[in-house]
mmCIF file of C-alpha atoms in Angstrom:
data_model
loop_
_atom_site.group_PDB
_atom_site.id
_atom_site.type_symbol
_atom_site.label_atom_id
_atom_site.label_comp_id
_atom_site.label_asym_id
_atom_site.label_seq_id
_atom_site.Cartn_x
_atom_site.Cartn_y
_atom_site.Cartn_z
ATOM 1 C CA THR A 1130 65.742 -9.296 54.815
ATOM 2 C CA LEU A 1131 67.538 -7.822 51.832
ATOM 3 C CA GLN A 1132 65.394 -9.803 49.426
ATOM 4 C CA HIS A 1133 62.293 -8.528 51.185
ATOM 5 C CA PHE A 1134 63.462 -4.923 50.865
ATOM 6 C CA ARG A 1135 64.365 -5.480 47.208
ATOM 7 C CA GLN A 1136 60.911 -6.865 46.481
ATOM 8 C CA GLU A 1137 59.296 -3.949 48.287
ATOM 9 C CA VAL A 1138 61.283 -1.432 46.233
ATOM 10 C CA TYR A 1139 60.548 -3.302 43.007
ATOM 11 C CA HIS A 1140 56.848 -3.381 43.800
ATOM 12 C CA HIS A 1141 56.788 0.345 44.577
ATOM 13 C CA ILE A 1142 58.634 1.332 41.402
ATOM 14 C CA THR A 1143 56.724 -0.903 39.013
ATOM 15 C CA THR A 1144 53.184 -0.736 40.387
ATOM 16 C CA GLU A 1145 53.034 2.700 42.099
ATOM 17 C CA LEU A 1146 55.751 5.193 41.298
ATOM 18 C CA LEU A 1147 56.310 4.797 37.532
ATOM 19 C CA PRO A 1148 52.574 4.271 36.792
ATOM 20 C CA PHE A 1149 51.699 7.420 38.751
ATOM 21 C CA TRP A 1150 53.848 9.560 36.475
ATOM 22 C CA GLU A 1151 53.180 7.577 33.289
ATOM 23 C CA ASN A 1152 49.463 8.240 33.632
ATOM 24 C CA ARG A 1153 49.790 11.948 34.490
ATOM 25 C CA CYS A 1154 52.883 13.663 33.175
ATOM 26 C CA LEU A 1155 52.417 13.706 29.405
ATOM 27 C CA ASP A 1156 51.310 17.079 28.091
ATOM 28 C CA THR A 1157 49.680 15.961 24.848
ATOM 29 C CA GLU A 1158 48.530 19.484 24.052
ATOM 30 C CA ASN A 1159 51.743 21.500 24.370
ATOM 31 C CA GLY A 1160 54.453 18.841 24.508
ATOM 32 C CA GLY A 1161 56.802 17.975 27.329
ATOM 33 C CA TYR A 1162 55.706 17.019 30.787
ATOM 34 C CA ILE A 1163 53.399 18.357 33.462
ATOM 35 C CA THR A 1164 55.304 17.995 36.710
ATOM 36 C CA HIS A 1165 53.210 19.634 39.455
ATOM 37 C CA PHE A 1166 50.416 17.733 41.195
ATOM 38 C CA ASP A 1167 48.568 18.124 44.475
ATOM 39 C CA GLN A 1168 48.497 15.550 47.280
ATOM 40 C CA TYR A 1169 45.689 13.682 45.541
ATOM 41 C CA GLY A 1170 47.528 13.412 42.242
ATOM 42 C CA ASN A 1171 45.533 16.098 40.469
ATOM 43 C CA ASP A 1172 47.104 18.684 38.188
ATOM 44 C CA SER A 1173 47.937 21.662 40.425
ATOM 45 C CA GLY A 1174 47.756 24.128 37.539
ATOM 46 C CA GLU A 1175 51.313 25.372 38.021
ATOM 47 C CA ASP A 1176 52.205 27.073 34.745
ATOM 48 C CA GLU A 1177 55.872 26.224 34.423
ATOM 49 C CA LYS A 1178 58.162 23.747 32.789
ATOM 50 C CA SER A 1179 61.645 23.865 34.181
ATOM 51 C CA LEU A 1180 64.780 22.486 32.576
ATOM 52 C CA ILE A 1181 65.379 20.457 35.729
ATOM 53 C CA ALA A 1182 61.994 18.749 35.795
ATOM 54 C CA GLN A 1183 61.826 18.094 32.048
ATOM 55 C CA THR A 1184 65.312 16.542 31.857
ATOM 56 C CA ARG A 1185 64.883 14.490 35.019
ATOM 57 C CA THR A 1186 61.666 13.067 33.619
ATOM 58 C CA VAL A 1187 63.376 12.157 30.355
ATOM 59 C CA TYR A 1188 66.115 10.448 32.360
ATOM 60 C CA THR A 1189 63.626 8.530 34.542
ATOM 61 C CA PHE A 1190 61.715 6.985 31.654
ATOM 62 C CA ALA A 1191 64.810 6.386 29.513
ATOM 63 C CA SER A 1192 66.578 4.686 32.424
ATOM 64 C CA ALA A 1193 63.485 2.591 33.230
ATOM 65 C CA HIS A 1194 63.298 1.517 29.555
ATOM 66 C CA ARG A 1195 66.981 0.617 29.534
ATOM 67 C CA ALA A 1196 66.375 -1.502 32.653
ATOM 68 C CA GLY A 1197 63.722 -3.462 30.777
ATOM 69 C CA TYR A 1198 60.513 -1.909 32.025
ATOM 70 C CA GLY A 1199 57.498 -0.416 30.222
ATOM 71 C CA GLU A 1200 57.382 -2.716 27.193
ATOM 72 C CA GLY A 1201 58.444 0.176 24.968
ATOM 73 C CA ARG A 1202 56.034 2.714 26.403
ATOM 74 C CA PHE A 1203 58.703 4.363 28.524
ATOM 75 C CA ALA A 1204 60.929 4.869 25.485
ATOM 76 C CA GLU A 1205 58.093 6.722 23.783
ATOM 77 C CA ILE A 1206 57.509 8.896 26.850
ATOM 78 C CA ALA A 1207 61.214 9.735 26.952
ATOM 79 C CA ARG A 1208 61.170 10.579 23.253
ATOM 80 C CA HIS A 1209 58.213 12.881 23.826
ATOM 81 C CA GLY A 1210 60.283 14.825 26.348
ATOM 82 C CA VAL A 1211 63.393 14.964 24.154
ATOM 83 C CA ASP A 1212 61.341 16.405 21.294
ATOM 84 C CA PHE A 1213 60.057 19.129 23.624
ATOM 85 C CA LEU A 1214 63.539 19.958 24.933
ATOM 86 C CA ILE A 1215 64.919 20.356 21.433
ATOM 87 C CA ASN A 1216 61.963 22.074 19.799
ATOM 88 C CA ARG A 1217 60.877 24.399 22.612
ATOM 89 C CA MET A 1218 63.632 24.784 25.190
ATOM 90 C CA TRP A 1219 66.752 24.899 23.002
ATOM 91 C CA ASP A 1220 68.019 28.394 22.258
ATOM 92 C CA GLN A 1221 68.427 28.460 18.469
ATOM 93 C CA GLU A 1222 70.466 31.681 18.530
ATOM 94 C CA HIS A 1223 72.935 31.162 21.382
ATOM 95 C CA GLY A 1224 72.755 27.448 22.048
ATOM 96 C CA GLY A 1225 71.936 25.748 25.319
ATOM 97 C CA PHE A 1226 68.611 25.349 27.092
ATOM 98 C CA TYR A 1227 66.456 27.995 28.692
ATOM 99 C CA TRP A 1228 66.062 27.641 32.430
ATOM 100 C CA LEU A 1229 62.264 28.079 32.610
ATOM 101 C CA ILE A 1230 59.341 28.253 30.186
ATOM 102 C CA ASN A 1231 55.596 28.130 30.666
ATOM 103 C CA ARG A 1232 53.365 25.266 29.612
ATOM 104 C CA LYS A 1233 52.811 26.664 26.131
ATOM 105 C CA GLY A 1234 56.518 27.027 25.574
ATOM 106 C CA ASP A 1235 56.976 30.774 26.069
ATOM 107 C CA VAL A 1236 60.337 31.596 27.659
ATOM 108 C CA VAL A 1237 60.054 32.855 31.243
ATOM 109 C CA ILE A 1238 63.709 32.763 32.356
ATOM 110 C CA ASP A 1239 66.255 32.717 29.512
ATOM 111 C CA GLU A 1240 69.357 32.276 31.676
ATOM 112 C CA LYS A 1241 71.814 29.488 31.025
ATOM 113 C CA ILE A 1242 72.465 27.648 34.291
ATOM 114 C CA VAL A 1243 75.096 24.891 34.447
ATOM 115 C CA TYR A 1244 73.150 22.890 37.015
ATOM 116 C CA GLY A 1245 70.317 22.442 34.571
ATOM 117 C CA HIS A 1246 72.651 21.675 31.708
ATOM 118 C CA SER A 1247 74.290 18.918 33.710
ATOM 119 C CA PHE A 1248 70.931 17.156 33.812
ATOM 120 C CA ALA A 1249 70.434 17.817 30.092
ATOM 121 C CA ILE A 1250 73.689 15.985 29.301
ATOM 122 C CA TYR A 1251 72.809 13.212 31.719
ATOM 123 C CA ALA A 1252 69.263 12.679 30.409
ATOM 124 C CA LEU A 1253 70.052 13.004 26.719
ATOM 125 C CA SER A 1254 72.990 10.567 26.989
ATOM 126 C CA GLU A 1255 70.837 8.079 28.892
ATOM 127 C CA TYR A 1256 68.129 8.448 26.242
ATOM 128 C CA THR A 1257 70.555 7.445 23.488
ATOM 129 C CA LEU A 1258 71.879 4.535 25.546
ATOM 130 C CA ALA A 1259 68.339 3.369 26.170
ATOM 131 C CA THR A 1260 66.867 3.802 22.671
ATOM 132 C CA GLY A 1261 69.732 3.991 20.211
ATOM 133 C CA ASP A 1262 68.391 7.299 18.904
ATOM 134 C CA PRO A 1263 71.488 9.423 18.142
ATOM 135 C CA THR A 1264 69.567 12.688 18.649
ATOM 136 C CA GLY A 1265 70.096 12.563 22.403
ATOM 137 C CA LEU A 1266 73.847 12.117 22.141
ATOM 138 C CA ASP A 1267 74.075 14.822 19.502
ATOM 139 C CA TYR A 1268 72.532 17.431 21.809
ATOM 140 C CA ALA A 1269 74.376 16.130 24.877
ATOM 141 C CA GLN A 1270 77.623 16.718 23.004
ATOM 142 C CA ARG A 1271 76.496 20.187 21.923
ATOM 143 C CA VAL A 1272 75.879 21.110 25.570
ATOM 144 C CA PHE A 1273 79.220 19.600 26.596
ATOM 145 C CA ASP A 1274 81.021 21.725 23.987
ATOM 146 C CA LEU A 1275 79.211 24.881 25.126
ATOM 147 C CA LEU A 1276 80.306 24.263 28.714
ATOM 148 C CA GLN A 1277 83.914 23.805 27.617
ATOM 149 C CA LYS A 1278 83.732 27.057 25.646
ATOM 150 C CA TYR A 1279 81.972 29.282 28.153
ATOM 151 C CA ALA A 1280 81.904 27.741 31.630
ATOM 152 C CA VAL A 1281 85.367 26.294 32.299
ATOM 153 C CA ASP A 1282 87.489 28.246 34.767
ATOM 154 C CA THR A 1283 90.903 27.759 33.173
ATOM 155 C CA HIS A 1284 92.678 29.474 36.066
ATOM 156 C CA PHE A 1285 91.321 27.843 39.228
ATOM 157 C CA GLY A 1286 89.572 24.823 37.669
ATOM 158 C CA GLY A 1287 86.007 23.727 37.775
ATOM 159 C CA TYR A 1288 83.071 25.422 36.118
ATOM 160 C CA PHE A 1289 81.313 28.774 36.474
ATOM 161 C CA GLU A 1290 77.604 28.200 36.798
ATOM 162 C CA MET A 1291 75.401 31.252 36.163
ATOM 163 C CA PHE A 1292 75.116 32.912 32.751
ATOM 164 C CA HIS A 1293 72.928 35.292 30.824
ATOM 165 C CA ARG A 1294 71.198 34.021 27.750
ATOM 166 C CA ASN A 1295 74.199 34.769 25.509
ATOM 167 C CA TRP A 1296 76.553 32.863 27.901
ATOM 168 C CA THR A 1297 77.971 36.049 29.384
ATOM 169 C CA LEU A 1298 78.877 35.292 32.989
ATOM 170 C CA LYS A 1299 76.489 36.818 35.509
ATOM 171 C CA GLY A 1300 77.696 39.140 38.259
ATOM 172 C CA PRO A 1301 78.754 38.232 41.813
ATOM 173 C CA ALA A 1302 76.739 37.772 45.032
ATOM 174 C CA ALA A 1303 73.021 37.209 44.461
ATOM 175 C CA ALA A 1304 73.507 36.858 40.698
ATOM 176 C CA GLY A 1305 75.643 33.776 41.415
ATOM 177 C CA GLY A 1306 78.294 34.416 38.782
ATOM 178 C CA ASP A 1307 81.162 34.154 41.262
ATOM 179 C CA ARG A 1308 80.174 30.885 42.899
ATOM 180 C CA LYS A 1309 80.991 27.245 42.352
ATOM 181 C CA THR A 1310 78.790 24.740 44.123
ATOM 182 C CA LEU A 1311 79.396 21.153 45.059
ATOM 183 C CA ASP A 1312 75.891 20.431 43.774
ATOM 184 C CA ALA A 1313 76.590 21.450 40.186
ATOM 185 C CA HIS A 1314 79.998 19.751 40.052
ATOM 186 C CA ILE A 1315 78.870 16.345 41.315
ATOM 187 C CA HIS A 1316 76.067 16.362 38.745
ATOM 188 C CA LEU A 1317 78.518 17.350 35.993
ATOM 189 C CA MET A 1318 80.581 14.319 37.030
ATOM 190 C CA GLU A 1319 77.641 11.912 36.661
ATOM 191 C CA ALA A 1320 76.606 13.650 33.419
ATOM 192 C CA PHE A 1321 80.063 13.351 31.882
ATOM 193 C CA THR A 1322 80.267 9.707 33.006
ATOM 194 C CA THR A 1323 77.058 8.815 31.198
ATOM 195 C CA LEU A 1324 78.089 10.944 28.190
ATOM 196 C CA TYR A 1325 81.335 8.983 27.996
ATOM 197 C CA GLU A 1326 79.398 5.704 28.238
ATOM 198 C CA ALA A 1327 77.266 6.815 25.275
ATOM 199 C CA SER A 1328 80.024 8.368 23.159
ATOM 200 C CA GLY A 1329 83.209 6.491 23.988
ATOM 201 C CA GLN A 1330 85.116 9.699 23.332
ATOM 202 C CA GLU A 1331 88.314 10.188 25.340
ATOM 203 C CA VAL A 1332 87.703 13.886 25.911
ATOM 204 C CA HIS A 1333 84.481 13.061 27.744
ATOM 205 C CA ARG A 1334 86.272 10.567 30.005
ATOM 206 C CA ARG A 1335 89.076 13.017 30.662
ATOM 207 C CA LYS A 1336 86.756 15.918 31.566
#
């Protein structure tokens, strides 16, 4: 029974799920990935590229490549996404990644949100592990250092999560500056774990 389920999952991933995205997500005009489709698999026209969707797509194709799939194509798709993250979503002035841009790369929401940065560390570290390209680890470490500088709560522990573009902590209540979520912290744990796997640095293991 387990073998049957394993084969079913393998078949779905390799012949349905990964090919669906491989054949649709690349934005060859503007860079990065198109991530919104209707029920028939057609481009929905949604004009946004979120940090979450872009980094998760990088992670998916990098991880699939590291697992031995795609015959090198998935590594190139992951590299396509990493280039977009660095060239269009990275804040050259204050560091970190913007939360939301449009398809052409114009910034829509310039906030720095820890939840999104956890996936940036996770995806960029996985990309380096999968391809050997040090660029991913370089930017994963930059994000890690920014979080240690601006987001750590040195009194109560954990990480603050919601910041303005310049890493000034946002206000309380609806602004979210006074909250700490389980969601962000479990993803920071998986991000730091993969970062440590890629870097071997003790500080990454300890954090």
